[in-house]
XYZ file of N, CA and C in Angstrom:
432
model
N -73.910 -38.630 -33.121
C -74.074 -37.363 -32.297
C -75.483 -36.778 -33.170
N -76.371 -36.147 -32.557
C -77.412 -35.423 -33.143
C -77.374 -34.278 -33.158
N -76.969 -33.640 -34.834
C -76.706 -32.241 -35.089
C -77.858 -31.843 -36.033
N -78.134 -30.618 -35.979
C -79.227 -29.956 -36.964
C -79.207 -30.510 -38.126
N -77.827 -30.725 -38.788
C -77.911 -31.147 -40.150
C -78.342 -32.326 -40.304
N -77.895 -33.032 -39.485
C -78.699 -34.829 -39.502
C -79.872 -34.679 -39.296
N -80.489 -34.172 -38.616
C -81.948 -34.262 -38.015
C -82.832 -33.506 -39.335
N -82.125 -32.422 -40.111
C -82.825 -31.836 -41.141
C -83.078 -33.160 -42.221
N -82.210 -34.137 -42.545
C -82.221 -35.193 -43.278
C -83.426 -36.029 -43.081
N -83.762 -36.322 -41.780
C -84.521 -37.162 -41.236
C -85.808 -36.317 -40.360
N -86.436 -35.373 -40.882
C -87.321 -34.749 -40.032
C -88.479 -35.182 -39.339
N -88.835 -36.545 -39.780
C -89.746 -37.148 -39.165
C -89.402 -37.783 -37.552
N -88.103 -37.668 -37.408
C -87.446 -38.207 -35.988
C -87.427 -37.037 -35.048
N -87.560 -35.748 -35.358
C -87.436 -34.551 -34.655
C -88.308 -34.548 -33.352
N -89.608 -34.983 -33.669
C -90.535 -35.047 -32.761
C -90.282 -35.781 -31.413
N -89.768 -37.105 -31.858
C -89.348 -38.014 -30.859
C -88.302 -37.625 -30.224
N -87.301 -37.147 -30.682
C -85.967 -36.884 -30.303
C -86.118 -35.339 -29.200
N -86.700 -34.436 -29.871
C -87.067 -33.190 -29.010
C -88.397 -32.612 -28.694
N -89.186 -33.395 -28.882
C -90.391 -33.228 -28.583
C -91.256 -31.965 -29.446
N -90.755 -31.617 -30.882
C -91.250 -30.492 -31.366
C -90.920 -30.815 -32.964
N -91.514 -30.279 -33.929
C -91.076 -30.376 -35.318
C -90.028 -29.634 -35.591
N -89.490 -29.576 -36.806
C -88.103 -28.884 -37.080
C -88.745 -27.197 -37.325
N -90.175 -27.314 -37.786
C -90.518 -25.839 -37.849
C -90.705 -25.215 -36.556
N -91.170 -25.705 -35.638
C -91.069 -25.539 -34.245
C -89.883 -24.792 -33.827
N -88.785 -25.892 -34.109
C -87.480 -25.834 -33.502
C -87.023 -24.457 -34.203
N -86.919 -24.353 -35.357
C -86.458 -23.150 -35.925
C -87.279 -21.809 -35.527
N -88.267 -21.834 -35.264
C -89.310 -20.496 -34.469
C -88.231 -20.531 -33.198
N -88.494 -21.346 -32.130
C -87.746 -21.147 -31.137
C -86.345 -20.859 -31.160
N -85.591 -21.497 -32.171
C -84.194 -21.015 -32.418
C -83.945 -19.408 -32.326
N -84.680 -18.864 -33.293
C -84.800 -17.558 -33.698
C -85.095 -16.588 -32.527
N -86.150 -16.977 -31.555
C -86.121 -16.324 -30.288
C -85.000 -16.527 -29.511
N -84.662 -17.858 -29.336
C -83.709 -18.286 -28.528
C -82.162 -17.454 -28.862
N -81.855 -17.472 -30.011
C -80.689 -16.681 -30.405
C -80.587 -15.341 -29.732
N -81.465 -14.375 -30.110
C -81.388 -12.993 -29.409
C -81.529 -13.240 -27.945
N -82.143 -13.929 -27.346
C -82.056 -13.823 -25.831
C -80.723 -14.473 -25.548
N -80.078 -15.493 -26.060
C -78.924 -16.075 -25.719
C -77.819 -14.925 -25.794
N -77.934 -14.305 -26.935
C -76.698 -13.358 -27.258
C -76.835 -12.039 -26.163
N -78.203 -11.660 -25.852
C -78.432 -10.661 -25.186
C -77.882 -10.907 -23.690
N -78.257 -12.272 -23.214
C -77.737 -12.597 -21.796
C -76.261 -12.560 -21.895
N -75.681 -13.022 -22.696
C -74.177 -13.257 -22.644
C -73.409 -12.077 -22.605
N -73.982 -11.069 -23.466
C -73.282 -9.611 -23.653
C -73.462 -8.912 -22.073
N -74.754 -9.042 -21.749
C -75.193 -8.071 -20.387
C -74.416 -8.683 -19.145
N -73.640 -9.903 -19.083
C -73.191 -10.478 -17.934
C -71.882 -9.892 -17.786
N -71.677 -9.117 -16.395
C -70.424 -8.616 -16.212
C -69.313 -9.710 -15.960
N -69.628 -10.873 -15.430
C -68.883 -12.167 -15.063
C -68.855 -13.170 -16.050
N -67.618 -14.133 -15.835
C -67.399 -15.304 -16.575
C -68.411 -16.157 -16.033
N -68.886 -16.928 -16.953
C -69.966 -18.223 -16.899
C -69.266 -19.078 -15.932
N -68.151 -19.730 -16.221
C -67.583 -20.807 -15.429
C -67.336 -20.348 -13.808
N -66.679 -19.561 -13.653
C -65.999 -19.190 -12.504
C -66.651 -17.759 -11.788
N -67.549 -17.283 -12.340
C -68.334 -15.928 -11.926
C -67.263 -15.195 -11.400
N -66.151 -14.866 -12.301
C -65.004 -13.943 -11.796
C -65.381 -12.882 -12.918
N -64.815 -11.552 -12.327
C -65.069 -10.574 -13.163
C -64.367 -10.707 -14.464
N -65.153 -10.208 -15.987
C -64.404 -10.472 -17.008
C -63.162 -9.394 -17.185
N -62.361 -10.111 -17.827
C -60.968 -9.353 -18.194
C -60.938 -9.281 -19.721
N -61.647 -9.612 -20.208
C -61.828 -9.471 -21.800
C -63.106 -9.382 -22.259
N -63.502 -8.873 -23.659
C -64.835 -8.923 -23.995
C -65.513 -10.317 -24.208
N -66.723 -10.126 -24.263
C -67.534 -11.758 -24.588
C -67.174 -12.008 -25.742
N -66.949 -13.273 -25.667
C -66.425 -13.843 -27.148
C -65.081 -14.015 -27.460
N -64.365 -13.468 -26.354
C -62.888 -13.307 -26.690
C -62.165 -14.813 -26.295
N -62.791 -15.557 -25.538
C -62.169 -16.838 -25.034
C -62.219 -18.125 -26.338
N -62.187 -19.106 -25.723
C -62.265 -20.408 -26.734
C -63.564 -20.613 -27.328
N -63.497 -20.873 -28.618
C -64.764 -21.080 -29.145
C -65.478 -22.359 -28.776
N -66.565 -22.394 -28.840
C -67.570 -23.706 -29.019
C -67.215 -24.607 -29.907
N -67.454 -25.964 -29.572
C -67.160 -27.029 -30.575
C -68.268 -27.226 -31.509
N -69.657 -26.721 -31.090
C -70.733 -26.879 -31.690
C -71.393 -25.715 -31.867
N -71.955 -25.169 -32.850
C -72.747 -24.045 -33.097
C -73.929 -23.760 -32.113
N -74.405 -22.769 -32.049
C -75.353 -22.496 -31.165
C -76.438 -23.337 -31.336
N -77.302 -23.591 -32.711
C -78.147 -24.090 -32.817
C -77.967 -25.686 -32.401
N -76.673 -26.193 -32.658
C -76.738 -27.717 -32.270
C -76.763 -27.759 -30.724
N -76.143 -26.694 -30.030
C -76.226 -26.727 -28.688
C -77.542 -26.663 -28.032
N -78.597 -25.927 -28.837
C -79.872 -25.735 -28.317
C -80.617 -27.147 -28.555
N -80.080 -27.870 -29.899
C -80.767 -29.248 -29.872
C -80.349 -29.986 -28.956
N -78.815 -30.254 -28.764
C -78.412 -31.037 -27.605
C -79.239 -30.900 -26.343
N -79.607 -29.471 -25.889
C -80.181 -29.403 -24.660
C -81.806 -29.792 -24.687
N -82.154 -29.538 -25.895
C -83.949 -30.392 -25.987
C -83.712 -31.597 -25.823
N -82.897 -32.218 -26.613
C -82.629 -33.793 -26.614
C -82.354 -34.249 -24.935
N -81.663 -33.445 -24.412
C -81.552 -33.854 -22.985
C -82.596 -33.783 -21.990
N -83.566 -32.619 -22.344
C -84.692 -32.478 -21.579
C -85.669 -33.593 -21.835
N -85.598 -34.025 -23.109
C -86.682 -35.171 -23.323
C -86.052 -36.475 -22.866
N -84.613 -36.794 -23.090
C -84.142 -38.013 -22.547
C -83.756 -38.223 -21.013
N -82.998 -36.870 -20.518
C -82.568 -36.977 -19.387
C -81.689 -37.814 -19.001
N -80.520 -37.963 -19.864
C -79.230 -38.724 -19.538
C -78.439 -38.196 -18.523
N -77.509 -38.845 -17.910
C -76.202 -38.094 -17.350
C -75.350 -37.363 -18.349
N -74.780 -36.499 -17.601
C -73.823 -35.638 -18.118
C -72.849 -36.398 -19.312
N -72.281 -37.633 -18.540
C -71.270 -38.221 -19.147
C -71.842 -39.084 -20.563
N -72.976 -39.646 -20.271
C -73.657 -40.319 -21.579
C -73.772 -39.231 -22.749
N -74.552 -37.877 -22.197
C -74.454 -36.868 -23.194
C -73.211 -36.569 -23.880
N -72.083 -36.191 -22.849
C -70.760 -35.996 -23.447
C -70.205 -37.146 -24.407
N -70.511 -38.548 -24.065
C -70.182 -39.402 -24.887
C -70.924 -39.267 -26.744
N -72.225 -38.881 -26.332
C -72.816 -39.016 -27.598
C -72.383 -37.763 -28.571
N -71.861 -36.692 -28.024
C -71.458 -35.437 -28.604
C -69.997 -35.250 -28.582
N -69.003 -36.362 -27.978
C -67.712 -36.316 -28.212
C -67.192 -34.897 -27.307
N -67.902 -34.691 -26.267
C -67.617 -33.722 -25.197
C -67.119 -34.471 -23.809
N -66.283 -33.663 -23.130
C -66.175 -33.680 -21.592
C -67.413 -33.814 -21.018
N -67.687 -34.478 -20.015
C -68.748 -34.255 -19.404
C -69.063 -32.797 -18.671
N -67.898 -32.370 -18.316
C -67.854 -31.174 -17.695
C -68.331 -29.897 -18.756
N -67.898 -30.168 -19.957
C -68.248 -29.313 -21.268
C -69.744 -29.499 -21.608
N -70.368 -30.736 -21.511
C -71.734 -30.911 -21.683
C -72.639 -30.412 -20.710
N -72.207 -30.309 -19.478
C -72.897 -29.549 -18.384
C -72.782 -28.223 -18.467
N -71.619 -27.614 -18.893
C -71.544 -26.138 -19.080
C -72.445 -25.618 -20.085
N -72.447 -26.382 -21.308
C -73.289 -25.825 -22.513
C -74.737 -25.915 -22.082
N -75.048 -27.062 -21.467
C -76.417 -27.220 -20.860
C -77.002 -26.171 -20.064
N -76.317 -25.878 -19.249
C -76.379 -24.849 -18.071
C -76.623 -23.409 -18.733
N -75.692 -23.045 -19.696
C -76.029 -22.001 -20.289
C -77.109 -21.655 -21.175
N -77.490 -22.515 -22.075
C -78.802 -22.731 -22.844
C -79.851 -22.909 -22.042
N -79.795 -23.522 -20.885
C -81.110 -23.671 -20.134
C -81.391 -22.225 -19.453
N -80.354 -21.418 -19.176
C -80.500 -20.205 -18.584
C -81.121 -19.315 -19.527
N -80.815 -19.473 -20.821
C -81.517 -18.340 -21.804
C -82.711 -18.913 -22.144
N -82.955 -20.249 -22.044
C -84.282 -20.791 -22.073
C -85.188 -20.010 -21.300
N -84.715 -20.233 -19.921
C -85.522 -19.836 -18.855
C -86.224 -18.512 -19.100
N -85.307 -17.508 -19.684
C -85.876 -16.108 -19.986
C -86.662 -15.880 -21.143
N -87.021 -16.967 -21.773
C -87.998 -16.853 -22.853
C -89.461 -17.323 -22.297
N -90.326 -16.243 -22.646
C -91.671 -16.384 -22.119
C -92.430 -17.398 -22.853
N -92.286 -17.733 -24.062
C -92.867 -18.647 -25.258
C -92.470 -20.057 -24.678
N -91.390 -20.559 -23.972
C -90.861 -21.664 -23.929
C -90.735 -21.922 -22.194
N -91.967 -22.788 -22.051
C -92.098 -23.238 -20.686
C -91.674 -24.349 -20.425
N -90.744 -24.824 -19.407
C -90.241 -25.837 -19.097
C -89.900 -26.040 -17.765
N -89.861 -27.363 -17.290
C -89.338 -27.514 -15.857
C -88.359 -28.546 -15.917
N -87.254 -27.962 -15.017
C -86.172 -28.753 -14.998
C -86.365 -30.156 -14.379
N -85.748 -31.070 -14.928
C -85.758 -32.365 -14.280
C -85.661 -32.634 -12.746
N -86.288 -33.360 -12.195
C -86.385 -33.188 -10.550
C -85.196 -34.481 -10.251
N -84.968 -34.585 -9.380
C -84.140 -35.491 -8.727
C -84.550 -37.019 -8.800
N -85.744 -37.150 -8.651
C -86.693 -38.343 -8.634
C -86.707 -39.011 -10.177
N -86.470 -38.187 -11.044
C -86.706 -38.735 -12.330
C -85.565 -39.711 -12.640
N -85.778 -40.644 -13.406
C -84.542 -41.806 -13.487
C -83.833 -41.142 -14.685
N -82.524 -41.195 -14.504
C -81.586 -40.711 -15.614
C -81.367 -42.092 -16.242
N -80.877 -42.062 -17.650
C -80.559 -42.976 -18.702
C -79.061 -42.790 -18.431
N -78.646 -44.045 -17.928
C -77.089 -44.069 -17.316
C -76.400 -44.792 -18.597
N -76.727 -45.139 -19.620
C -75.999 -45.610 -20.486
C -76.292 -45.322 -21.909
N -75.317 -45.527 -22.993
C -75.668 -45.136 -24.304
C -76.851 -46.397 -24.710
N -76.624 -47.606 -24.361
C -77.571 -48.345 -24.516
C -78.887 -48.268 -24.289
N -79.039 -47.492 -22.956
C -80.379 -47.127 -22.254
C -80.995 -46.181 -22.921
N -80.347 -45.253 -23.665
C -80.981 -43.887 -24.500
C -81.301 -44.738 -25.830
N -80.559 -45.604 -26.395
C -80.985 -46.363 -27.444
C -82.268 -46.878 -27.346
N -82.327 -47.702 -26.268
C -83.525 -48.640 -26.075
C -84.733 -47.677 -25.694
N -84.605 -46.536 -25.182
C -85.507 -45.442 -24.732
C -86.009 -44.841 -26.197
N -85.183 -44.385 -26.984
C -85.378 -43.747 -28.349
C -84.664 -44.438 -29.255
N -85.517 -45.342 -29.710
C -84.928 -46.356 -30.980
C -84.595 -45.254 -32.238
N -85.358 -44.085 -32.291
C -85.024 -43.349 -33.354
C -83.728 -42.582 -33.509
N -83.063 -42.651 -32.320
C -81.626 -42.020 -32.264
C -80.777 -42.974 -33.355
N -81.069 -44.023 -33.373
C -79.992 -44.818 -34.143
C -80.169 -44.305 -35.676
N -81.260 -44.000 -36.165
C -81.626 -43.454 -37.468
C -80.939 -42.202 -37.991
N -80.574 -41.605 -36.717
C -79.678 -40.206 -36.913
C -78.399 -40.407 -36.741
N -77.937 -41.169 -36.017
C -76.630 -41.413 -35.505
C -75.922 -42.258 -36.415
């Protein structure tokens, strides 16, 4: 799995994996963190079921990965555009959890004026296996 701590040990790989340097990533994360927190706190509904909240934000189950690693995972997904199942396998998550993590981070990224991105279209070819990801991004082996 590609985490921030592992990527810090091999910073030359960052541009290949996420399309930016670690310094650029850190600047993006600083802005993203406040936007993500603000978005979460202002939502009167639960993320998954879109029902009214019964408890405060953050009272539920905790995420397996820190917010920084979820942002990194999302940027990696935007770069490689693999299926949720492959991404879940790489991060030891269920494919539904990987999809939920991506959607939450992408929604917060969409609020940032500094980060312009287009969501991948249906025509874009998905990397459907771990081997296809390794072949397309050989630097992933260095991190994993």
